[in-house]
Amino acid sequence: MPQNQTLSKMNQKLKIALLATLLVSTSFLSAQEADSTVVNQQETKKELLAAVDNDSLSAQSMEDLKIDLNEIDGRQIVKAAMDNKFHLKDVQQARDYDSLWLKELHANAQLFSEMSLEVQNPSAEELTVVDLPTDTLKARLARMDEKTPFNIAYNPSLERVIKSFLVRKKGLMQRMITSSQFYFPLFEQELDNNDIPLEIKYLAIVESALNPRARSRVGAKGLWQFMYGTGKMYGLDVSSYVDERNDPILATKAASKYLSKLHDIFNDWDLALAAYNSGPGNVNKAIRRSGGYKNYWNIRRNLPRETAGYLPAFLATMYIFEYAEEHGLQYKKAERPYFETDTVHVKNLITFDQISKLVDISKEELELLNPAYKLNIIPKIKGKTYTLRLPITKIGKFVSNEEAIYAYAKKELDSLEKPLPQLSVAKNQVRYKVRSGDYLGKIAERYGVGVSQIKRWNGLRSNNLRIGQRLTIFPRKPYIPKQTIAKKNTSKSTSGTIASGSKVHTVQEGDSLWTISRKYPGVSIENLREWNGLSSNNLKPGTKLKLCDCSS
């Protein structure tokens, strides 16, 4: 081939590559940048067509470069994403949001324990430094009582809690006022859908300090603090990838259903909240022990300690929100309320890191908007639909470039050296028939749950079981037959488990009920106390403790 023809063909390819690159790169610019760019897609497209018509570019050379004019506007983005040369950007100019809401919601993780301690150990100290005369408080509580179905009446205990919040928890309340702008619109919509008082939205502050990933010491999770079994009963699934108790929308729907059920039982919202905290069984016990009273304040002394501080904390929170300005608390405008986000159904497995890189959103923001994904991975599971929540300004960017995003994600995941965690879906409930020799600790160990959970799921008031009794259980591990366990135990040390025939533990120096219960799966502190008649946590070295209900 003559040298001038070779140079001409090289120039043609170079020009095509340059023009195609310009076409691709303009799709990554903001609207303002694109307007000021000399190269315009349509004009460039015309230039390419004209060049071909004038034989200055050959159709063959375009075929050599795999350029399709119908795809230049968008599909070149796939290659650009895979080459990791560009960040996908939407056609519209992105809004710059104040980071206040992000900062506040991140801080809530630290506030959860603070609120929990306040509920469990309400302050008994007298606080007189608050500018809140008793007569003023009485008048304000009366006005609140007029517009809510809760029984809001003045009493000295409630006054102490309100003043305690205004002195010791004023900073926490200020943070809650700001963070609430993000979640309250969602709560109000779901509560209204279920004909539940909108004031219930304040309960999420008491439960979790508006931290969707809050976890209590007993394993309750999410904004509404669902235990595993209760969550399963109300449709909240848990797997190795996903915990729907942490999903704000799904958990709020479940909480609404549960609260509605509790109100149907007690026909009183105060008692429904008490039952939400401690279970309907404890509320019924308190009613009986009080002599039949059904007003929360009359049965309060008969409720568990935490529940005794629960409704006052809820009412104090409601009061502070209603009279925030009177106490110097300001509504700082948060720029991203929940209704300024939207969701998209995810079609293929993708990680938060990939979404962050391609859609130009921080990983921290993704975690806050999508707290149900435990490993920051959105899985693809047959028969399940998972969604991604994004700010409304980012949804268009994701939807417009889905093909490129999934292609990039697949290529990157395929290149990983280590495989992603395998999905382990929690099983549905099982119905267990009690056999001779069974006791709650044994059954709990078999299915990887707690004795207290089995009792709560089945409304049991004691550890006594009868042969043939049916129990509802939400297993956290598969049942392994005894024969299989026996074979494994012959080749493994049995340290830390109850050896065959062993029914006692000899207390050693440094032992406590907690450390002993940890050594023997299926045995709880409550079991040890009941089986050994213990009235305190004090243990003496050498004491023999029974590890089963030997009378069963």
PDB file of C-alpha atoms in Angstrom, residues 26 28-37 89-94:
ATOM      1  CA  THR A  26     -19.918  14.965  26.349  1.00  0.00           C
ATOM      2  CA  PHE A  28     -20.421  12.660  31.058  1.00  0.00           C
ATOM      3  CA  LEU A  29     -20.628  16.431  31.336  1.00  0.00           C
ATOM      4  CA  SER A  30     -23.164  18.359  33.384  1.00  0.00           C
ATOM      5  CA  ALA A  31     -25.801  20.351  31.515  1.00  0.00           C
ATOM      6  CA  GLN A  32     -23.917  23.599  32.098  1.00  0.00           C
ATOM      7  CA  GLU A  33     -20.613  22.116  30.897  1.00  0.00           C
ATOM      8  CA  ALA A  34     -22.247  20.541  27.864  1.00  0.00           C
ATOM      9  CA  ASP A  35     -23.799  23.854  26.813  1.00  0.00           C
ATOM     10  CA  SER A  36     -20.413  25.560  26.861  1.00  0.00           C
ATOM     11  CA  THR A  37     -18.631  22.739  25.014  1.00  0.00           C
ATOM     12  CA  LYS A  89     -23.047  11.700  35.248  1.00  0.00           C
ATOM     13  CA  ASP A  90     -26.665  12.579  34.690  1.00  0.00           C
ATOM     14  CA  VAL A  91     -27.719  14.934  31.939  1.00  0.00           C
ATOM     15  CA  GLN A  92     -29.096  17.411  34.462  1.00  0.00           C
ATOM     16  CA  GLN A  93     -26.860  19.458  36.693  1.00  0.00           C
ATOM     17  CA  ALA A  94     -26.685  17.873  40.150  1.00  0.00           C
TER      18      ALA A  94
END
